[in-house]
Amino acid sequence: MSILPPAPEAAPRGRFAQAVQESTALVRVTQPELASRAQMERSRGRLVLAACAFSVLFGAVAFKLAVATVLAPAEPRRINAMSRPAAVVAAAPVMRGTVTDRNGEILAVSLPVNALFANPREIENPGAVADRLRRILPQLERERLVARLSGERQFAYIARALTPREMQAVNNLGVPGLYFEEAERRYFPQGRTAVHVIGGTDVDGQGVAGVERFFDERLRSELRGQPLRLSVDVRVQLAMRDAVQRAITEFNGIGGAGIVMDVHTGEVIAMVSLPDYDANDVGAATNDQRFNRVTVGVYEPGSTFKLFTSAAALELGVIQPWNGFDASRPIQYGRFTISDYRGRGRWLALPEILAASSNIASAHMAMAIGPTRHREFLVRMGMASRLRLEIPETALPIVPTVAAWRDINTMTIGFGHGISPTPMHVVNGVTALVNGGIWRQPTLMLHPPGEPPREGTRVISERTSDIMRRLMRLVVTDGSGRSADVPGYFVGGKTGTAQKTSARGGYLADRRIAAFVGAFPMQAPRYALYVMIDEPKPNARSHGFATAGWVAAPAANMVVSRIAPILGLLPETERVAEIQASIAMPMNGRIALPAARPATPVVPVAPRTAPAV
């Protein structure tokens, strides 16, 4: 039997046949199919992972709903808070008007800011919210902040002024119950400059002192779009402050004051009281810094008051420049003794009385006037009434009553003791002595250029005013005020050193007021000034003295030197001898003067304050 070979298409037999079949099966799975299967495996894993995530998410939502509705319902306080009307958002305050100096320099302006407030009823966890807020606003006190965020009220301020960055950071917290509102902040660009004139505002934008309080209604009214222009000149203010501060530092004083006034309009060009404070940080100011020594402080004026005694005696015909009084012996009145500091010990003519600053002769002069007429004259000069200045901080002078005004009062007041006006009273009275004899209320409002001066009261004649200018110039050229003289400006004035009184009465030997009051230029006065240092101490440069001639007069010199050019006054260099001769006064008082005119009755005219525009 023959074995035939297998046909070519026949299947293999045995193990070889099985291997061939397996090899054939593997070859049939292509590469694209394998890639597709791998992709399906990966997709299956992702679907499983997504399904698990959604299961967890829906499970968490279901659990939260179960807790909120079944296990732990919302607290009744939260439910009530949500059901009550929303908190009333405080309306943005009315924009406050701008205050400027006479040249348009801004002294006070309101700037828009954003305030942060809270509705405590909507705050879930006050402590946690306070901690988060303090990371942004670290200046907030935690205990106070927690108290503001707690309770049943619906409105509580958190911060009054936020920067844009702080506002964004608070907003990013996403804390329910915190809101913003548009508000305003009062800003004082000049800082300490004229702070006792400007005053300030509280956190609600209401005036609390100075012109901010006096003109509060006007600054909040429909006129707020028109700047409130004051008579103050920032440049003069800075010069006066610097001079007073230097004198305080040099003589270790506790404070001081300075004033510059227009003698014809009564405008206050500068008003300085030291120590002072930054108007932008009124909360940090001490009581002493807030105290206005110019209009609230009342001090015995000392020898500066001899100007008024001399003016009264001249006006009432009691004395002429060539007349005088005996100052050779002290005056004994009961237990009181009136004596001179380095007196001449002889009879003195009127010019010598002021140049030598004789207390004895001034007391005799006051007695020659008489208590009644002396008091009436001082009342007419405004020394017994409150000045109507455009700030609420004004004081009533301490003056003996009519019943208590005896001979001893006339004698002591004649040389500046026993009466206590404010520095503003003194310098305002001096303006009347040098401007031709017209007394006006001082003002902090700008007097429109070109308009005639406000109405006033004639208190002395032009002749008396002319004599007083000469006498004041003599005190600076040949008396105790030499240090105040400035070449080319013909300064005139009077120094005054007065001991301070104690709370129990009597005078303190080591505590004094050193002051200088005067005007310039004396041939045609334009401005009056006053410089005072409170409790100066002697130093080596002053040779152990702390009197006004060593303390206040040099400060006045510095003021005039710096402010005169600012005010448009150039020093006279060509007609010096001629001008000096026109305002000269010899020590014996013998000089040709205009004849005295018959005395005319003084008819008081109610001075007008500047309109509140």
mmCIF file of C-alpha atoms in Angstrom, residues 213-558:
data_model
loop_
_atom_site.group_PDB
_atom_site.id
_atom_site.type_symbol
_atom_site.label_atom_id
_atom_site.label_comp_id
_atom_site.label_asym_id
_atom_site.label_seq_id
_atom_site.Cartn_x
_atom_site.Cartn_y
_atom_site.Cartn_z
ATOM 1 C CA ARG A 213 -16.981 124.557 64.013
ATOM 2 C CA PHE A 214 -17.806 128.262 63.640
ATOM 3 C CA PHE A 215 -18.687 127.821 59.955
ATOM 4 C CA ASP A 216 -19.953 124.241 60.261
ATOM 5 C CA GLU A 217 -23.381 124.979 58.790
ATOM 6 C CA ARG A 218 -21.938 127.022 55.949
ATOM 7 C CA LEU A 219 -19.385 124.328 55.068
ATOM 8 C CA ARG A 220 -22.174 121.725 54.921
ATOM 9 C CA SER A 221 -24.686 123.873 53.052
ATOM 10 C CA GLU A 222 -25.225 124.477 49.368
ATOM 11 C CA LEU A 223 -22.374 127.018 49.502
ATOM 12 C CA ARG A 224 -19.862 124.243 50.113
ATOM 13 C CA GLY A 225 -18.818 124.428 46.464
ATOM 14 C CA GLN A 226 -17.358 127.869 47.138
ATOM 15 C CA PRO A 227 -14.105 127.716 49.136
ATOM 16 C CA LEU A 228 -14.104 129.479 52.484
ATOM 17 C CA ARG A 229 -11.182 131.909 52.196
ATOM 18 C CA LEU A 230 -9.530 133.008 55.408
ATOM 19 C CA SER A 231 -7.333 136.023 56.065
ATOM 20 C CA VAL A 232 -4.439 133.806 57.198
ATOM 21 C CA ASP A 233 -1.327 133.624 55.015
ATOM 22 C CA VAL A 234 0.336 130.211 55.308
ATOM 23 C CA ARG A 235 3.772 131.680 54.542
ATOM 24 C CA VAL A 236 3.501 134.249 57.334
ATOM 25 C CA GLN A 237 2.076 131.596 59.631
ATOM 26 C CA LEU A 238 5.083 129.346 59.093
ATOM 27 C CA ALA A 239 7.540 132.195 59.670
ATOM 28 C CA MET A 240 5.827 133.205 62.919
ATOM 29 C CA ARG A 241 5.681 129.621 64.150
ATOM 30 C CA ASP A 242 9.359 129.098 63.437
ATOM 31 C CA ALA A 243 10.369 132.279 65.296
ATOM 32 C CA VAL A 244 8.244 131.493 68.359
ATOM 33 C CA GLN A 245 9.419 127.880 68.454
ATOM 34 C CA ARG A 246 13.059 128.933 68.300
ATOM 35 C CA ALA A 247 12.576 131.311 71.214
ATOM 36 C CA ILE A 248 10.807 128.617 73.224
ATOM 37 C CA THR A 249 13.626 126.165 72.552
ATOM 38 C CA GLU A 250 16.398 128.666 73.270
ATOM 39 C CA PHE A 251 14.916 129.824 76.572
ATOM 40 C CA ASN A 252 13.338 126.507 77.581
ATOM 41 C CA GLY A 253 9.810 127.912 77.712
ATOM 42 C CA ILE A 254 6.647 125.862 78.111
ATOM 43 C CA GLY A 255 4.769 127.548 75.294
ATOM 44 C CA GLY A 256 4.286 130.684 73.272
ATOM 45 C CA ALA A 257 2.050 132.715 71.012
ATOM 46 C CA GLY A 258 2.394 134.886 67.939
ATOM 47 C CA ILE A 259 0.024 137.138 65.987
ATOM 48 C CA VAL A 260 0.272 139.271 62.853
ATOM 49 C CA MET A 261 -2.635 141.615 62.000
ATOM 50 C CA ASP A 262 -3.486 144.136 59.337
ATOM 51 C CA VAL A 263 -3.866 147.396 61.278
ATOM 52 C CA HIS A 264 -6.470 148.846 58.878
ATOM 53 C CA THR A 265 -8.780 145.897 58.249
ATOM 54 C CA GLY A 266 -8.327 143.878 61.435
ATOM 55 C CA GLU A 267 -7.470 140.772 59.401
ATOM 56 C CA VAL A 268 -5.481 138.140 61.273
ATOM 57 C CA ILE A 269 -2.616 137.238 58.944
ATOM 58 C CA ALA A 270 -1.031 134.730 61.322
ATOM 59 C CA MET A 271 -2.080 133.208 64.635
ATOM 60 C CA VAL A 272 0.289 130.787 66.343
ATOM 61 C CA SER A 273 -0.144 128.965 69.632
ATOM 62 C CA LEU A 274 2.539 126.538 70.799
ATOM 63 C CA PRO A 275 2.689 123.705 71.552
ATOM 64 C CA ASP A 276 0.395 122.628 68.747
ATOM 65 C CA TYR A 277 -0.570 119.338 67.075
ATOM 66 C CA ASP A 278 -1.195 117.758 63.681
ATOM 67 C CA ALA A 279 -4.759 118.462 62.612
ATOM 68 C CA ASN A 280 -4.860 115.052 60.885
ATOM 69 C CA ASP A 281 -4.286 113.293 64.224
ATOM 70 C CA VAL A 282 -6.342 115.309 66.668
ATOM 71 C CA GLY A 283 -6.942 112.236 68.824
ATOM 72 C CA ALA A 284 -3.274 112.161 69.802
ATOM 73 C CA ALA A 285 -3.225 115.815 70.913
ATOM 74 C CA THR A 286 -2.875 116.632 74.617
ATOM 75 C CA ASN A 287 -4.941 119.261 76.399
ATOM 76 C CA ASP A 288 -1.947 121.598 76.460
ATOM 77 C CA GLN A 289 -1.512 121.236 72.698
ATOM 78 C CA ARG A 290 -5.180 121.976 72.056
ATOM 79 C CA PHE A 291 -5.138 125.021 74.325
ATOM 80 C CA ASN A 292 -5.188 128.228 72.285
ATOM 81 C CA ARG A 293 -2.885 130.678 74.040
ATOM 82 C CA VAL A 294 -3.862 133.478 71.650
ATOM 83 C CA THR A 295 -7.611 133.674 72.238
ATOM 84 C CA VAL A 296 -8.237 131.549 75.344
ATOM 85 C CA GLY A 297 -5.149 132.179 77.430
ATOM 86 C CA VAL A 298 -5.507 135.235 79.667
ATOM 87 C CA TYR A 299 -2.296 136.774 80.996
ATOM 88 C CA GLU A 300 -1.243 139.925 82.771
ATOM 89 C CA PRO A 301 0.258 141.976 79.927
ATOM 90 C CA GLY A 302 2.960 143.670 81.962
ATOM 91 C CA SER A 303 4.642 146.749 80.536
ATOM 92 C CA THR A 304 3.017 146.388 77.104
ATOM 93 C CA PHE A 305 -0.078 147.881 78.773
ATOM 94 C CA LYS A 306 1.781 151.138 79.440
ATOM 95 C CA LEU A 307 0.999 151.998 75.818
ATOM 96 C CA PHE A 308 -2.712 152.151 76.644
ATOM 97 C CA THR A 309 -2.139 154.165 79.805
ATOM 98 C CA SER A 310 -0.077 156.685 77.837
ATOM 99 C CA ALA A 311 -2.667 156.851 75.046
ATOM 100 C CA ALA A 312 -5.466 157.454 77.552
ATOM 101 C CA ALA A 313 -3.496 160.215 79.286
ATOM 102 C CA LEU A 314 -2.725 161.932 75.968
ATOM 103 C CA GLU A 315 -6.264 161.591 74.650
ATOM 104 C CA LEU A 316 -7.837 162.929 77.828
ATOM 105 C CA GLY A 317 -5.407 165.876 78.034
ATOM 106 C CA VAL A 318 -3.814 164.689 81.271
ATOM 107 C CA ILE A 319 -0.311 164.856 79.830
ATOM 108 C CA GLN A 320 1.657 166.136 76.848
ATOM 109 C CA PRO A 321 4.845 164.543 75.505
ATOM 110 C CA TRP A 322 7.004 167.072 77.336
ATOM 111 C CA ASN A 323 5.172 166.544 80.650
ATOM 112 C CA GLY A 324 5.939 163.749 83.062
ATOM 113 C CA PHE A 325 5.855 162.390 86.591
ATOM 114 C CA ASP A 326 8.189 161.885 89.496
ATOM 115 C CA ALA A 327 9.690 158.402 89.603
ATOM 116 C CA SER A 328 12.352 159.061 92.227
ATOM 117 C CA ARG A 329 10.653 157.111 95.037
ATOM 118 C CA PRO A 330 8.623 153.899 95.201
ATOM 119 C CA ILE A 331 4.885 154.213 95.807
ATOM 120 C CA GLN A 332 3.655 152.782 99.092
ATOM 121 C CA TYR A 333 -0.046 151.894 99.155
ATOM 122 C CA GLY A 334 -1.002 149.982 102.291
ATOM 123 C CA ARG A 335 0.951 146.734 102.189
ATOM 124 C CA PHE A 336 1.733 147.191 98.479
ATOM 125 C CA THR A 337 4.917 148.759 97.155
ATOM 126 C CA ILE A 338 5.271 149.840 93.524
ATOM 127 C CA SER A 339 8.871 150.137 92.379
ATOM 128 C CA ASP A 340 10.867 150.216 89.148
ATOM 129 C CA TYR A 341 13.163 147.596 87.682
ATOM 130 C CA ARG A 342 16.436 149.500 87.237
ATOM 131 C CA GLY A 343 14.659 152.835 87.630
ATOM 132 C CA ARG A 344 16.151 156.215 86.810
ATOM 133 C CA GLY A 345 15.354 157.596 90.262
ATOM 134 C CA ARG A 346 14.157 161.002 89.040
ATOM 135 C CA TRP A 347 11.414 162.903 87.285
ATOM 136 C CA LEU A 348 10.655 161.424 83.841
ATOM 137 C CA ALA A 349 9.042 162.921 80.765
ATOM 138 C CA LEU A 350 6.502 160.797 78.890
ATOM 139 C CA PRO A 351 9.016 159.447 76.321
ATOM 140 C CA GLU A 352 11.365 158.441 79.132
ATOM 141 C CA ILE A 353 8.524 156.739 81.010
ATOM 142 C CA LEU A 354 8.010 154.349 78.099
ATOM 143 C CA ALA A 355 11.676 154.014 77.108
ATOM 144 C CA ALA A 356 12.708 153.234 80.701
ATOM 145 C CA SER A 357 9.446 151.329 81.314
ATOM 146 C CA SER A 358 8.813 153.014 84.650
ATOM 147 C CA ASN A 359 6.147 151.383 86.812
ATOM 148 C CA ILE A 360 6.172 154.286 89.277
ATOM 149 C CA ALA A 361 5.561 156.981 86.672
ATOM 150 C CA SER A 362 2.919 154.839 84.901
ATOM 151 C CA ALA A 363 1.058 154.396 88.188
ATOM 152 C CA HIS A 364 1.101 158.171 88.773
ATOM 153 C CA MET A 365 -0.122 158.693 85.206
ATOM 154 C CA ALA A 366 -3.018 156.278 85.703
ATOM 155 C CA MET A 367 -4.021 158.027 88.930
ATOM 156 C CA ALA A 368 -3.939 161.370 87.107
ATOM 157 C CA ILE A 369 -6.453 159.909 84.641
ATOM 158 C CA GLY A 370 -8.620 158.654 87.499
ATOM 159 C CA PRO A 371 -10.180 155.224 88.121
ATOM 160 C CA THR A 372 -13.455 155.996 86.348
ATOM 161 C CA ARG A 373 -12.005 157.446 83.167
ATOM 162 C CA HIS A 374 -9.207 154.892 83.142
ATOM 163 C CA ARG A 375 -11.666 151.999 83.225
ATOM 164 C CA GLU A 376 -13.942 153.601 80.639
ATOM 165 C CA PHE A 377 -11.023 154.006 78.251
ATOM 166 C CA LEU A 378 -9.978 150.370 78.579
ATOM 167 C CA VAL A 379 -13.568 149.229 78.085
ATOM 168 C CA ARG A 380 -13.697 151.332 74.922
ATOM 169 C CA MET A 381 -10.497 149.604 73.773
ATOM 170 C CA GLY A 382 -12.255 146.235 74.092
ATOM 171 C CA MET A 383 -10.247 145.096 77.110
ATOM 172 C CA ALA A 384 -13.287 144.088 79.147
ATOM 173 C CA SER A 385 -15.324 142.111 76.595
ATOM 174 C CA ARG A 386 -15.027 138.943 74.570
ATOM 175 C CA LEU A 387 -13.752 139.441 71.031
ATOM 176 C CA ARG A 388 -16.114 138.381 68.251
ATOM 177 C CA LEU A 389 -13.574 136.348 66.330
ATOM 178 C CA GLU A 390 -14.720 133.622 63.916
ATOM 179 C CA ILE A 391 -13.712 130.762 66.195
ATOM 180 C CA PRO A 392 -15.651 129.554 69.253
ATOM 181 C CA GLU A 393 -12.531 129.393 71.453
ATOM 182 C CA THR A 394 -12.458 132.905 72.871
ATOM 183 C CA ALA A 395 -12.113 133.976 76.486
ATOM 184 C CA LEU A 396 -13.469 136.872 78.509
ATOM 185 C CA PRO A 397 -10.663 139.001 80.008
ATOM 186 C CA ILE A 398 -10.269 139.027 83.781
ATOM 187 C CA VAL A 399 -11.058 142.619 84.736
ATOM 188 C CA PRO A 400 -12.069 144.052 88.120
ATOM 189 C CA THR A 401 -15.723 144.987 88.308
ATOM 190 C CA VAL A 402 -16.815 148.597 88.585
ATOM 191 C CA ALA A 403 -17.429 148.183 92.318
ATOM 192 C CA ALA A 404 -14.047 146.532 92.863
ATOM 193 C CA TRP A 405 -12.050 149.003 90.745
ATOM 194 C CA ARG A 406 -10.223 151.071 93.365
ATOM 195 C CA ASP A 407 -7.208 153.352 93.297
ATOM 196 C CA ILE A 408 -4.797 150.471 93.737
ATOM 197 C CA ASN A 409 -6.348 148.744 90.704
ATOM 198 C CA THR A 410 -5.860 151.859 88.603
ATOM 199 C CA MET A 411 -2.225 152.143 89.640
ATOM 200 C CA THR A 412 -1.315 148.497 89.010
ATOM 201 C CA ILE A 413 -3.311 148.237 85.794
ATOM 202 C CA GLY A 414 -1.502 151.385 84.662
ATOM 203 C CA PHE A 415 1.662 149.287 84.264
ATOM 204 C CA GLY A 416 -0.032 146.020 83.254
ATOM 205 C CA HIS A 417 -0.787 144.148 86.466
ATOM 206 C CA GLY A 418 -4.174 143.320 87.943
ATOM 207 C CA ILE A 419 -5.858 142.808 84.564
ATOM 208 C CA SER A 420 -5.638 139.743 82.295
ATOM 209 C CA PRO A 421 -6.709 140.064 78.661
ATOM 210 C CA THR A 422 -5.805 137.609 75.918
ATOM 211 C CA PRO A 423 -2.878 138.303 73.564
ATOM 212 C CA MET A 424 -5.441 138.969 70.826
ATOM 213 C CA HIS A 425 -6.948 141.768 72.929
ATOM 214 C CA VAL A 426 -3.542 143.410 73.340
ATOM 215 C CA VAL A 427 -2.467 143.340 69.698
ATOM 216 C CA ASN A 428 -5.926 144.367 68.506
ATOM 217 C CA GLY A 429 -5.788 147.386 70.818
ATOM 218 C CA VAL A 430 -2.368 148.331 69.440
ATOM 219 C CA THR A 431 -3.789 148.389 65.900
ATOM 220 C CA ALA A 432 -6.074 151.215 67.017
ATOM 221 C CA LEU A 433 -3.163 153.109 68.567
ATOM 222 C CA VAL A 434 -1.220 153.178 65.282
ATOM 223 C CA ASN A 435 -3.843 153.207 62.506
ATOM 224 C CA GLY A 436 -5.182 156.672 63.259
ATOM 225 C CA GLY A 437 -7.368 155.797 66.232
ATOM 226 C CA ILE A 438 -10.021 153.355 64.880
ATOM 227 C CA TRP A 439 -10.779 150.212 66.862
ATOM 228 C CA ARG A 440 -12.235 147.234 64.966
ATOM 229 C CA GLN A 441 -13.116 143.700 65.832
ATOM 230 C CA PRO A 442 -10.425 141.325 64.570
ATOM 231 C CA THR A 443 -11.426 138.888 61.852
ATOM 232 C CA LEU A 444 -10.216 135.640 60.338
ATOM 233 C CA MET A 445 -12.102 136.281 57.097
ATOM 234 C CA LEU A 446 -10.412 137.666 54.004
ATOM 235 C CA HIS A 447 -11.186 141.338 53.413
ATOM 236 C CA PRO A 448 -11.880 141.795 49.695
ATOM 237 C CA PRO A 449 -9.007 143.778 48.150
ATOM 238 C CA GLY A 450 -9.946 147.292 47.108
ATOM 239 C CA GLU A 451 -12.920 147.583 49.447
ATOM 240 C CA PRO A 452 -12.843 150.207 52.228
ATOM 241 C CA PRO A 453 -12.126 149.011 55.775
ATOM 242 C CA ARG A 454 -15.009 147.865 57.908
ATOM 243 C CA GLU A 455 -16.730 150.310 60.225
ATOM 244 C CA GLY A 456 -15.125 150.739 63.604
ATOM 245 C CA THR A 457 -15.052 152.888 66.698
ATOM 246 C CA ARG A 458 -12.841 155.949 67.067
ATOM 247 C CA VAL A 459 -11.089 155.561 70.400
ATOM 248 C CA ILE A 460 -8.302 158.136 70.078
ATOM 249 C CA SER A 461 -7.638 161.100 67.813
ATOM 250 C CA GLU A 462 -5.254 161.079 64.870
ATOM 251 C CA ARG A 463 -2.947 163.389 66.808
ATOM 252 C CA THR A 464 -2.749 160.945 69.726
ATOM 253 C CA SER A 465 -2.150 158.103 67.281
ATOM 254 C CA ASP A 466 0.717 160.068 65.691
ATOM 255 C CA ILE A 467 2.336 160.648 69.089
ATOM 256 C CA MET A 468 1.948 156.982 70.020
ATOM 257 C CA ARG A 469 3.698 155.888 66.828
ATOM 258 C CA ARG A 470 6.635 158.138 67.698
ATOM 259 C CA LEU A 471 6.756 156.852 71.262
ATOM 260 C CA MET A 472 6.664 153.235 70.125
ATOM 261 C CA ARG A 473 9.489 153.891 67.678
ATOM 262 C CA LEU A 474 11.515 155.499 70.473
ATOM 263 C CA VAL A 475 11.167 152.365 72.632
ATOM 264 C CA VAL A 476 12.738 150.301 69.834
ATOM 265 C CA THR A 477 15.539 152.729 69.012
ATOM 266 C CA ASP A 478 16.460 153.812 72.562
ATOM 267 C CA GLY A 479 14.543 151.595 74.965
ATOM 268 C CA SER A 480 14.082 147.962 75.910
ATOM 269 C CA GLY A 481 12.939 146.926 72.424
ATOM 270 C CA ARG A 482 16.224 147.519 70.596
ATOM 271 C CA SER A 483 16.536 143.862 69.623
ATOM 272 C CA ALA A 484 13.289 144.112 67.644
ATOM 273 C CA ASP A 485 14.561 146.742 65.228
ATOM 274 C CA VAL A 486 14.986 145.683 61.591
ATOM 275 C CA PRO A 487 16.906 148.058 59.293
ATOM 276 C CA GLY A 488 14.660 149.658 56.715
ATOM 277 C CA TYR A 489 11.337 148.696 58.344
ATOM 278 C CA PHE A 490 11.139 151.186 61.250
ATOM 279 C CA VAL A 491 9.639 148.848 63.789
ATOM 280 C CA GLY A 492 7.965 150.332 66.845
ATOM 281 C CA GLY A 493 6.589 148.629 69.913
ATOM 282 C CA LYS A 494 6.834 147.852 73.597
ATOM 283 C CA THR A 495 8.249 144.995 75.626
ATOM 284 C CA GLY A 496 6.470 143.547 78.628
ATOM 285 C CA THR A 497 7.570 141.116 81.331
ATOM 286 C CA ALA A 498 4.939 140.000 83.826
ATOM 287 C CA GLN A 499 5.144 137.483 86.646
ATOM 288 C CA LYS A 500 2.594 134.715 86.561
ATOM 289 C CA THR A 501 0.101 134.297 89.370
ATOM 290 C CA SER A 502 -0.445 131.106 91.331
ATOM 291 C CA ALA A 503 -3.760 129.340 91.817
ATOM 292 C CA ARG A 504 -3.825 130.548 95.435
ATOM 293 C CA GLY A 505 -3.095 134.140 94.518
ATOM 294 C CA GLY A 506 0.128 136.071 94.598
ATOM 295 C CA TYR A 507 2.962 136.129 92.102
ATOM 296 C CA LEU A 508 5.500 133.420 91.288
ATOM 297 C CA ALA A 509 9.008 134.861 91.283
ATOM 298 C CA ASP A 510 10.488 132.309 88.860
ATOM 299 C CA ARG A 511 7.630 132.154 86.349
ATOM 300 C CA ARG A 512 6.960 134.952 83.911
ATOM 301 C CA ILE A 513 5.485 135.979 80.588
ATOM 302 C CA ALA A 514 7.815 137.754 78.151
ATOM 303 C CA ALA A 515 6.078 139.617 75.326
ATOM 304 C CA PHE A 516 6.632 142.180 72.616
ATOM 305 C CA VAL A 517 3.838 144.042 70.840
ATOM 306 C CA GLY A 518 4.427 146.485 68.030
ATOM 307 C CA ALA A 519 3.834 147.531 64.432
ATOM 308 C CA PHE A 520 5.741 148.339 61.253
ATOM 309 C CA PRO A 521 6.631 150.452 59.356
ATOM 310 C CA MET A 522 5.885 153.240 61.837
ATOM 311 C CA GLN A 523 5.840 156.058 59.247
ATOM 312 C CA ALA A 524 2.839 154.332 57.609
ATOM 313 C CA PRO A 525 1.816 151.330 59.719
ATOM 314 C CA ARG A 526 0.576 148.290 57.832
ATOM 315 C CA TYR A 527 0.918 145.382 60.221
ATOM 316 C CA ALA A 528 0.881 144.825 63.965
ATOM 317 C CA LEU A 529 2.574 141.879 65.626
ATOM 318 C CA TYR A 530 2.686 140.205 69.006
ATOM 319 C CA VAL A 531 5.196 137.632 70.262
ATOM 320 C CA MET A 532 4.933 135.954 73.655
ATOM 321 C CA ILE A 533 7.001 133.255 75.377
ATOM 322 C CA ASP A 534 5.500 131.476 78.367
ATOM 323 C CA GLU A 535 7.881 130.845 81.288
ATOM 324 C CA PRO A 536 11.251 131.483 79.585
ATOM 325 C CA LYS A 537 14.390 130.519 81.511
ATOM 326 C CA PRO A 538 17.649 132.535 81.559
ATOM 327 C CA ASN A 539 20.602 131.239 79.593
ATOM 328 C CA ALA A 540 24.243 132.136 79.029
ATOM 329 C CA ARG A 541 23.546 134.233 75.940
ATOM 330 C CA SER A 542 21.074 136.392 77.832
ATOM 331 C CA HIS A 543 23.546 136.866 80.727
ATOM 332 C CA GLY A 544 21.109 135.340 83.177
ATOM 333 C CA PHE A 545 18.071 137.400 82.123
ATOM 334 C CA ALA A 546 14.739 136.135 80.796
ATOM 335 C CA THR A 547 12.991 139.464 80.292
ATOM 336 C CA ALA A 548 11.100 140.439 77.151
ATOM 337 C CA GLY A 549 13.980 142.515 75.795
ATOM 338 C CA TRP A 550 16.147 139.372 75.695
ATOM 339 C CA VAL A 551 13.460 136.843 74.790
ATOM 340 C CA ALA A 552 10.537 138.291 72.817
ATOM 341 C CA ALA A 553 12.144 141.277 71.058
ATOM 342 C CA PRO A 554 14.697 139.161 69.112
ATOM 343 C CA ALA A 555 11.892 136.814 68.064
ATOM 344 C CA ALA A 556 9.925 139.818 66.778
ATOM 345 C CA ASN A 557 13.008 140.867 64.815
ATOM 346 C CA MET A 558 13.115 137.462 63.137
#
